[in-house]
Amino acid sequence: MGRATSKVTIMTLAVSPDSEWWRSAVIYQIYPRSFADSTGDGMGDLPGITARLDSLKTLGVDAIWLSPFFTSPQKDAGYDVADYCDVDPIFGTLADFDAMQAKAHDLGIRVIVDLVPNHSSDQHVWFTEALAADEGSEARDHYMFREGKGETGELPPNNWESVFGGPAWTRVTRPDGTPGQWYLHLFDSSQPDLNWKSEWVRAQFRDVLRFWLDRGVDGFRVDVAHGLIKAEGLPDYTPAPDGGSMGGSGSTDVGLEPAIDSDGRNTPPYWAQEGVHEIYRDWHSVLEQYDGERVLCAEAWVEPLTKLAHWVRPDEMQQAFNFTYLETPWQAASLRRVIDNSISSFATVGAPSTWVLSNHDVVRHASRLALTAENPQGAGIGPKSPGQPDPVVGLRRARAATSLMLGLPGSAYIYQGEELGLPEVIDLPDSARQDPTWFRTNGERYGRDGCRVPIPWEPGTPGYGFNSTGASWLPQPTDWDRYARASQVDVEGSTLELYRAALALRAENSLGLGSIEWIENLGPDVVAFRNGAITVVANAGASAIELPAGRVVLASEPLAGSELPGDTTVWLAAE
Ligand code: NOJ
């Protein structure tokens, strides 16, 4: 059978020096609560991670990013930090962190930790001191305290809503029992926003950075990196109806059209304010004082991509998560556009694009890509959600989408469990749910627990080898034997082996440092490009197409004859 001919258009990406490891790195996100539990109490921990690091070496990742393991009351799974420079006892000790990091470094795996600067826990001594201090005092100025509106200050200072639902302000009670000022919390009421206009706050965080840099970390993922500075005067804001839970603009047009006006008129007064950038320039200079190449990665839900690129200007951060890509539907024209826009937007500031499909805040892509109803980020899915995903279609699309992503130049993020093909856990009992979103919306939004369930390692054992007791902070489904890592090792066609093969080929062919040449005319449902010696062809449609010429070196599904089935990606090399 003849092979389809193809037309080529060229899109270049600046090739970078090898030493800048972060330009092409594959970074694996560990969610410590759910990775591996050495004590059997149902909560993952640092020694658990250390014991399982070899498996990540075998997978072929360059770095790990750990979600927070710091001292915390765990009201938002550790994103409510009560001590930035210590380990919560549920995860171990600082010595356990050192041992974990030493093992990772021995294996050639870099370590990125999570920095949560927008807010602390309400149990942090900075906040308890602020509460105990007088109104208008220096200690109060470390947070965002304001007088209420109305005759007696009974109304919140403005109309902002918490990302997790409900008002973004809570009123405090004075020592004499009378109602006092209000404090801002863009997230849960247990997560008061810090005042980043305070020099004192800035100095504290320089020290936090140095504490972890001195310990040898390779970088920081920066939580809510678009939120630290709020607009002067804290003006009211009415969000767009599709605003997105983490504060994204909600644009569904793959980052092409600004969801905010060019003059910034529609920018929420708490996101993406110009003032954040001087903070990152300051941090950049702190990191530069250390040897090795330490990095900052922005968790910034900012659109369009040309604006997000401001976070990765040469004197700011090295990376920013590409959530526009994550939110792009499995649809060829949208994918081609978002890839083009990503590469060209970041190239304007000399930065690589990053690529990501799953993390601990979004519905796992093995389920998300088969949803048939709108599902705003952060809403999650539960038994009563409309548009329930077909798990077979979802996994097939996830494998194809990952195979497409790993062929792209730039840095790719993988979320623990996606290499096993894990779906979202949809049927968690209501009584087990822990996400503040669930509580703050009275169960209207399920929230993010479904992507956070402890991952399976071995079939047929308690907790699937997450621990040896079967205890689990979120209940694991009863049918996960087939997803367990040990069920997939060396099994041809397993999702784990697909990831391993893709990562090995990606490294061998330096795809992360490459550039793409689009291949057109393979049909409207196809995304195809050449990256160095590898041609990536993703068929996002339902019908098979003719397989282009070349030797198949990777296929997200078994191939029969010379056809490329729907929802399938192949990598081709010269014959
Ligand atoms: C983003 C984190 O990824 C999410 O899990 C957390 O709830 C919010 N920031 C608040 O810290």
XYZ file of C-alpha atoms and ligand atoms in Angstrom:
586
model
C 0.000 0.000 0.000
C 1.298 3.484 -0.893
C 2.336 5.925 1.790
C 0.871 9.418 2.127
C 3.031 12.259 0.836
C 3.562 15.217 3.107
C 4.264 18.942 2.900
C 6.609 20.548 5.387
C 6.569 23.990 7.023
C 9.382 24.963 9.362
C 9.097 26.358 12.862
C 12.305 26.904 14.727
C 13.083 26.916 18.407
C 16.327 28.385 19.654
C 18.638 25.495 20.465
C 20.166 25.952 23.856
C 23.444 24.998 25.470
C 23.432 21.489 26.985
C 24.232 22.880 30.380
C 20.803 24.447 30.803
C 19.260 21.170 31.921
C 15.828 22.650 32.577
C 15.285 23.525 28.916
C 14.642 19.920 27.990
C 14.130 18.133 31.317
C 11.408 15.583 31.967
C 10.214 16.395 35.472
C 8.142 13.917 37.478
C 5.727 15.338 40.045
C 5.636 13.429 43.307
C 2.594 14.075 45.456
C 4.154 12.891 48.742
C 0.859 12.001 50.437
C 0.110 9.444 47.739
C 3.408 8.119 46.401
C 4.700 5.578 48.933
C 4.059 5.124 52.650
C 6.876 3.600 54.717
C 5.048 3.652 58.070
C 1.740 2.094 57.093
C -0.340 4.949 58.484
C -2.015 5.611 55.139
C -0.058 8.789 54.387
C 2.883 8.724 51.982
C 6.209 9.992 53.341
C 9.800 10.902 52.495
C 11.385 7.524 53.381
C 8.704 5.961 51.158
C 9.868 8.146 48.279
C 13.532 7.271 48.915
C 12.729 3.573 48.769
C 10.981 3.929 45.409
C 13.360 6.318 43.627
C 14.981 3.537 41.614
C 11.742 3.073 39.723
C 11.907 6.698 38.575
C 15.456 6.199 37.377
C 14.223 3.238 35.336
C 11.371 5.339 34.013
C 13.948 7.819 32.723
C 13.093 11.145 34.324
C 15.612 13.951 34.850
C 14.129 15.571 37.935
C 11.423 15.252 40.541
C 9.211 18.001 41.924
C 7.722 17.286 45.344
C 4.449 18.913 46.358
C 4.678 20.400 49.887
C 5.948 18.230 52.732
C 6.481 21.139 55.140
C 4.982 21.586 58.603
C 1.292 22.154 58.017
C -2.140 21.571 59.548
C -2.975 19.996 56.155
C -6.139 21.994 55.559
C -5.187 22.166 51.873
C -3.006 19.064 51.659
C 0.126 20.951 52.697
C -0.413 24.108 50.616
C -1.088 25.735 53.996
C 2.428 25.995 55.405
C 3.041 26.615 59.115
C 6.848 26.361 58.915
C 8.607 26.775 55.579
C 11.878 25.372 56.902
C 10.838 22.100 58.468
C 9.248 18.796 57.502
C 5.819 17.865 58.788
C 6.108 14.792 61.054
C 3.539 12.985 58.883
C 6.157 13.019 56.103
C 9.277 12.461 58.234
C 12.122 14.742 59.230
C 14.666 17.058 57.651
C 17.142 14.174 57.848
C 14.690 12.085 55.807
C 14.584 14.875 53.236
C 18.387 14.973 53.093
C 18.544 11.207 52.639
C 15.914 11.301 49.897
C 17.710 14.093 48.090
C 21.105 12.404 48.415
C 19.715 9.226 46.861
C 18.042 11.203 44.050
C 21.274 13.044 43.313
C 23.221 9.768 43.348
C 20.822 8.504 40.725
C 21.328 11.666 38.665
C 17.827 12.951 39.435
C 17.463 16.624 40.369
C 15.123 17.739 43.144
C 12.640 20.613 42.995
C 10.603 21.604 46.054
C 7.363 23.554 46.260
C 7.419 27.136 47.516
C 4.069 28.543 48.692
C 4.574 32.316 49.014
C 1.103 33.757 48.325
C -0.282 32.634 51.671
C 0.771 30.806 54.802
C -1.257 28.650 57.139
C -3.282 30.497 59.757
C -1.215 28.418 62.214
C 2.050 30.022 61.063
C 3.584 32.066 63.870
C 3.632 35.100 61.537
C -0.166 34.955 61.412
C -0.802 34.131 65.061
C 1.435 37.091 65.947
C -0.450 39.295 63.505
C -3.761 38.279 65.058
C -2.477 38.983 68.562
C -1.078 42.375 67.538
C -2.949 45.658 67.412
C -4.808 46.782 64.314
C -2.459 48.899 62.195
C 0.637 47.318 63.771
C 3.729 46.145 61.919
C 2.796 42.475 62.563
C -0.655 42.969 60.996
C 1.027 44.501 57.942
C 2.592 41.119 57.103
C -0.864 39.990 55.923
C -3.779 41.664 54.137
C -5.902 43.003 56.985
C -8.517 45.650 56.126
C -11.454 47.398 57.775
C -14.855 46.132 56.672
C -17.403 48.208 54.792
C -20.789 49.224 56.143
C -21.686 51.224 59.226
C -19.911 48.941 61.679
C -17.500 47.248 59.299
C -19.873 44.313 59.009
C -19.328 43.886 55.249
C -16.169 42.491 53.660
C -13.727 45.088 52.258
C -14.549 44.080 48.671
C -16.446 41.444 46.678
C -13.605 39.024 45.929
C -14.391 35.341 46.071
C -12.154 32.524 47.218
C -10.844 30.232 44.476
C -12.290 27.364 46.529
C -15.741 29.017 46.769
C -17.318 31.492 49.187
C -15.990 34.923 50.193
C -12.257 35.680 50.128
C -12.452 37.567 53.445
C -12.863 36.412 57.049
C -13.520 38.730 59.970
C -11.491 38.317 63.147
C -12.638 38.788 66.718
C -10.789 41.208 69.005
C -9.532 40.012 72.436
C -12.540 41.741 74.024
C -14.893 39.639 71.910
C -15.992 42.398 69.541
C -15.690 41.916 65.755
C -12.499 43.370 64.300
C -10.747 43.628 60.934
C -11.047 41.289 57.962
C -8.183 39.345 56.380
C -7.880 38.289 52.764
C -7.597 34.637 51.747
C -7.770 33.949 48.027
C -7.974 30.246 48.935
C -9.258 28.670 52.188
C -9.828 30.794 55.306
C -6.946 28.785 56.820
C -4.640 30.270 54.135
C -4.293 34.024 54.814
C -2.635 35.986 51.986
C 0.724 37.503 52.827
C 1.370 41.173 52.074
C 4.043 41.139 49.396
C 4.336 44.914 49.493
C 6.010 44.402 52.880
C 9.814 44.404 52.820
C 9.744 42.185 55.898
C 7.809 39.470 54.026
C 10.264 39.672 51.134
C 13.199 39.236 53.506
C 11.601 36.167 55.135
C 11.197 34.431 51.795
C 14.756 35.192 50.703
C 15.753 33.304 53.832
C 13.414 30.419 52.973
C 14.962 30.181 49.502
C 18.453 30.157 50.995
C 17.495 27.525 53.550
C 16.562 25.020 50.817
C 19.302 26.133 48.399
C 21.857 25.562 51.153
C 20.420 22.052 51.568
C 21.112 21.448 47.898
C 17.770 21.634 46.118
C 17.880 22.228 42.381
C 14.900 24.535 42.270
C 11.445 25.626 43.301
C 8.012 25.245 41.822
C 6.365 28.501 42.836
C 2.734 28.194 43.926
C 0.257 30.868 42.742
C 3.081 32.771 41.064
C 0.544 35.129 39.479
C -1.080 36.179 42.758
C 1.426 37.731 45.155
C 0.668 41.378 44.356
C -2.867 42.734 44.430
C -4.030 45.902 42.635
C -3.737 49.113 44.616
C -6.896 49.825 46.592
C -8.174 46.233 46.234
C -11.014 47.192 43.856
C -14.144 45.049 43.426
C -14.094 42.528 40.600
C -16.719 40.479 38.838
C -15.076 37.462 37.200
C -15.986 36.197 33.740
C -18.435 33.277 33.950
C -15.784 30.775 32.768
C -13.058 32.125 35.023
C -11.513 28.778 36.018
C -10.892 27.682 39.569
C -7.159 28.312 39.878
C -7.657 31.781 38.544
C -7.046 31.154 34.876
C -8.690 33.489 32.443
C -10.737 30.558 31.191
C -10.019 31.232 27.543
C -10.711 28.110 25.545
C -9.081 29.460 22.449
C -5.724 27.842 23.124
C -4.093 31.078 24.121
C -4.647 32.870 20.841
C -6.945 35.640 21.955
C -6.229 37.559 25.128
C -8.954 36.703 27.636
C -8.108 40.077 29.103
C -8.051 43.356 27.225
C -4.724 44.601 25.953
C -4.987 47.556 28.348
C -5.601 45.156 31.219
C -9.136 46.408 31.937
C -10.480 42.954 32.592
C -7.548 41.560 34.558
C -8.676 40.338 37.992
C -7.112 42.723 40.517
C -5.513 39.789 42.329
C -3.868 37.975 39.399
C -1.001 38.804 37.060
C -0.239 42.253 38.439
C 2.930 43.858 37.098
C 4.417 44.108 40.604
C 5.063 40.349 40.860
C 7.937 40.559 38.422
C 10.338 42.503 40.623
C 9.942 39.723 43.213
C 11.063 37.098 40.707
C 13.975 39.242 39.532
C 15.025 39.418 43.176
C 14.741 35.632 43.599
C 16.616 35.084 40.341
C 19.548 36.965 41.811
C 19.358 34.884 45.016
C 19.512 31.641 42.973
C 22.394 32.997 40.920
C 24.518 33.211 44.039
C 24.515 29.399 44.164
C 26.522 26.980 42.083
C 24.857 24.575 39.700
C 21.824 25.694 37.781
C 18.985 26.241 40.211
C 15.605 27.006 38.744
C 12.230 28.585 39.394
C 9.062 27.275 37.759
C 5.912 29.415 37.877
C 2.524 27.984 38.653
C 0.782 30.910 36.998
C -2.661 30.543 35.438
C -2.117 33.420 33.033
C -3.314 33.870 29.486
C -2.516 34.614 26.757
C 0.765 32.751 26.411
C 2.499 35.962 25.311
C 1.715 37.369 28.752
C 2.743 34.183 30.582
C 6.102 34.534 28.815
C 6.796 37.568 31.037
C 7.338 35.133 33.937
C 10.257 33.520 32.095
C 12.157 36.560 30.928
C 15.921 36.011 31.197
C 16.201 37.648 34.624
C 13.088 36.034 36.154
C 12.065 32.377 36.238
C 13.328 29.566 34.021
C 10.007 27.829 33.428
C 6.257 28.370 33.666
C 3.668 25.615 33.492
C 1.850 25.701 30.177
C -1.728 25.324 31.416
C -3.069 26.584 28.104
C -1.682 23.378 26.608
C -3.088 21.269 29.443
C -6.547 22.737 28.856
C -6.518 22.240 25.089
C -9.056 19.671 23.931
C -7.960 16.526 22.071
C -8.611 18.169 18.746
C -6.006 18.529 16.009
C -6.508 22.150 14.936
C -6.488 23.356 18.560
C -3.393 21.300 19.330
C -1.492 22.627 16.328
C -2.362 26.186 17.293
C -1.443 25.842 20.951
C 1.880 24.201 20.073
C 2.676 26.999 17.619
C 1.625 29.678 20.092
C 3.540 28.107 22.950
C 6.816 27.795 21.092
C 6.607 31.240 19.515
C 5.416 33.022 22.681
C 8.169 31.632 24.898
C 10.746 32.121 22.127
C 10.147 35.893 22.288
C 11.961 35.857 25.646
C 14.416 33.060 24.779
C 12.663 30.495 26.987
C 11.635 26.942 26.143
C 8.017 25.949 26.384
C 6.935 23.466 29.011
C 4.295 20.804 28.427
C 1.985 19.223 30.961
C -1.193 17.156 30.843
C -1.900 16.246 34.473
C -1.165 17.383 38.007
C -2.747 17.256 41.468
C -5.233 20.044 40.651
C -6.850 18.725 37.474
C -8.862 15.698 36.400
C -6.338 13.045 35.291
C -5.972 13.193 31.520
C -6.876 9.499 31.134
C -10.368 10.628 32.163
C -10.409 14.302 31.206
C -9.800 13.687 27.505
C -12.995 11.616 27.323
C -15.298 13.960 29.256
C -18.351 14.858 27.223
C -19.486 17.873 29.264
C -17.798 21.103 30.324
C -15.726 20.632 33.453
C -14.102 23.807 34.797
C -10.626 23.267 36.227
C -10.780 22.428 39.926
C -14.423 21.298 39.804
C -13.420 17.645 39.613
C -15.762 14.826 38.711
C -17.904 12.657 40.922
C -20.699 10.142 40.506
C -23.264 12.826 39.677
C -21.178 14.868 37.246
C -22.557 15.193 33.727
C -20.557 13.863 30.748
C -18.944 10.871 32.490
C -15.806 9.718 30.635
C -15.557 6.358 28.871
C -12.436 4.838 30.505
C -11.342 2.963 27.383
C -11.551 6.031 25.167
C -9.920 8.112 27.896
C -6.889 5.863 28.304
C -6.435 5.512 24.561
C -6.481 9.286 24.114
C -4.207 9.796 27.117
C -1.595 7.438 25.659
C -1.823 9.218 22.310
C -1.694 12.675 23.924
C 1.337 11.779 26.047
C 3.119 10.321 23.027
C 2.499 13.602 21.234
C 3.650 15.693 24.202
C 6.888 13.776 24.756
C 7.879 14.359 21.132
C 7.839 18.141 21.570
C 10.907 20.305 22.215
C 11.050 21.875 25.678
C 10.521 20.487 29.151
C 7.751 18.015 29.999
C 6.064 17.426 33.339
C 4.615 14.034 34.293
C 2.286 13.583 37.266
C 2.745 10.436 39.377
C 0.458 7.643 38.226
C -0.101 8.892 34.699
C 2.687 6.540 33.578
C 0.453 3.753 34.884
C -2.554 5.035 32.926
C -4.435 5.835 36.123
C -7.903 7.299 35.638
C -9.555 9.834 37.922
C -11.237 8.109 40.875
C -14.794 9.276 40.327
C -16.718 7.281 42.924
C -14.942 8.344 46.111
C -17.476 8.287 48.942
C -18.537 11.789 49.936
C -17.395 11.058 53.478
C -13.828 10.487 52.234
C -13.447 13.752 50.334
C -10.919 16.210 51.770
C -10.471 19.012 49.254
C -11.506 22.377 50.753
C -13.345 23.014 47.475
C -15.826 20.260 48.413
C -16.544 21.844 51.791
C -16.561 25.492 50.704
C -19.079 24.792 47.924
C -21.243 22.480 50.077
C -20.527 19.604 47.722
C -21.474 21.545 44.603
C -17.927 21.046 43.277
C -16.301 17.664 43.953
C -12.812 19.143 43.888
C -9.478 17.491 43.302
C -9.387 14.368 45.488
C -10.054 12.049 42.528
C -6.577 12.648 41.066
C -4.818 12.344 44.434
C -5.550 8.751 45.425
C -2.418 6.787 46.495
C -0.845 5.029 43.520
C -0.556 1.243 43.061
C 2.841 -0.489 42.991
C 2.151 -4.213 43.347
C -1.012 -6.173 42.561
C -2.705 -8.393 45.100
C -1.154 -6.784 48.179
C -2.689 -4.477 50.784
C -2.744 -0.928 49.456
C -1.241 -2.275 46.233
C 2.178 -1.838 47.838
C 1.597 1.868 48.614
C 2.218 0.508 52.088
C 1.978 -2.867 53.762
C -1.174 -2.238 55.792
C -3.756 -1.183 53.221
C -4.454 2.050 55.131
C -4.934 4.967 52.765
C -5.839 8.626 53.393
C -8.132 8.414 50.361
C -9.629 4.999 49.610
C -8.076 3.174 46.671
C -10.406 1.500 44.153
C -10.722 -2.284 44.413
C -9.873 -2.910 40.747
C -6.414 -1.349 40.514
C -4.319 -4.556 40.275
C -4.066 -4.077 36.520
C -2.672 -0.549 36.921
C -0.029 -1.532 39.482
C 3.512 -0.823 38.355
C 4.606 -4.440 38.819
C 1.716 -5.579 36.591
C 3.128 -3.429 33.787
C 6.915 -3.790 34.004
C 8.234 -5.504 30.866
C 4.704 -6.060 29.612
C 4.593 -5.164 25.946
C 2.010 -2.500 25.242
C 1.561 -1.478 28.878
C 1.285 2.227 29.579
C 4.395 2.090 31.763
C 6.430 0.575 28.929
C 5.058 3.190 26.524
C 6.326 5.963 28.820
C 9.683 4.253 29.288
C 10.155 3.787 25.570
C 9.109 7.362 24.786
C 11.458 8.808 27.409
C 14.380 6.684 26.205
C 13.813 7.710 22.569
C 13.316 11.326 23.587
C 16.684 11.297 25.346
C 18.515 9.373 22.600
C 17.282 11.793 19.956
C 17.608 14.954 22.094
C 14.008 15.800 21.253
C 13.772 18.159 24.216
C 16.362 20.424 22.600
C 15.037 20.083 19.091
C 12.743 22.133 16.915
C 9.657 21.218 14.979
C 8.880 21.242 11.291
C 5.175 20.885 10.724
C 3.991 18.223 8.324
C 0.737 19.188 6.717
C -1.794 17.584 4.393
C -2.200 14.407 6.414
C -5.802 15.363 7.129
C -7.693 17.734 9.408
C -7.531 15.396 12.405
C -3.780 14.920 12.340
C -1.008 16.704 14.237
C 2.323 15.825 12.628
C 5.801 17.248 12.833
C 9.422 16.358 12.456
C 11.710 16.876 15.447
C 15.241 15.975 14.351
C 15.346 12.330 13.308
C 11.877 11.577 14.649
C 8.549 12.228 12.943
C 5.600 12.407 15.321
C 2.150 11.714 13.869
C -0.908 11.970 16.121
C -4.298 11.023 14.725
C -6.779 12.794 17.018
C -9.748 11.796 14.869
C -11.974 8.728 14.982
C -11.068 7.224 11.588
C -7.835 5.587 10.550
C -5.489 7.360 8.151
C -2.766 6.002 5.979
C 0.482 5.693 7.919
C 3.168 8.028 6.502
C 6.459 6.495 5.367
C 9.015 5.548 8.000
C 10.027 2.940 10.537
C 7.681 2.893 13.530
C 9.756 3.326 16.688
C 6.900 4.095 19.074
C 3.157 3.501 18.827
C 0.590 4.415 21.455
C -1.580 1.489 20.286
C -0.837 -1.714 18.386
C -0.804 -1.104 14.630
C -2.261 -3.370 11.985
C -1.030 -3.047 8.412
C -0.231 0.402 7.131
C -2.963 2.305 8.887
C -2.774 4.719 11.788
C -5.992 4.211 13.774
C -7.918 7.028 15.433
C -6.751 8.325 18.820
C -3.280 6.958 18.174
C 0.188 8.512 17.943
C 3.270 7.052 16.297
C 6.892 8.101 16.150
C 8.654 7.284 12.903
C 12.351 7.161 12.057
C 14.024 6.879 8.658
C 13.604 3.386 7.170
C -2.031 25.696 43.648
C -1.779 24.323 44.188
O -1.333 23.498 43.148
C -3.079 23.866 44.785
O -3.070 22.501 45.093
C -3.362 24.712 45.993
O -4.622 24.360 46.531
C -3.395 26.198 45.621
N -2.312 26.573 44.754
C -3.309 27.045 46.863
O -2.019 26.938 47.421
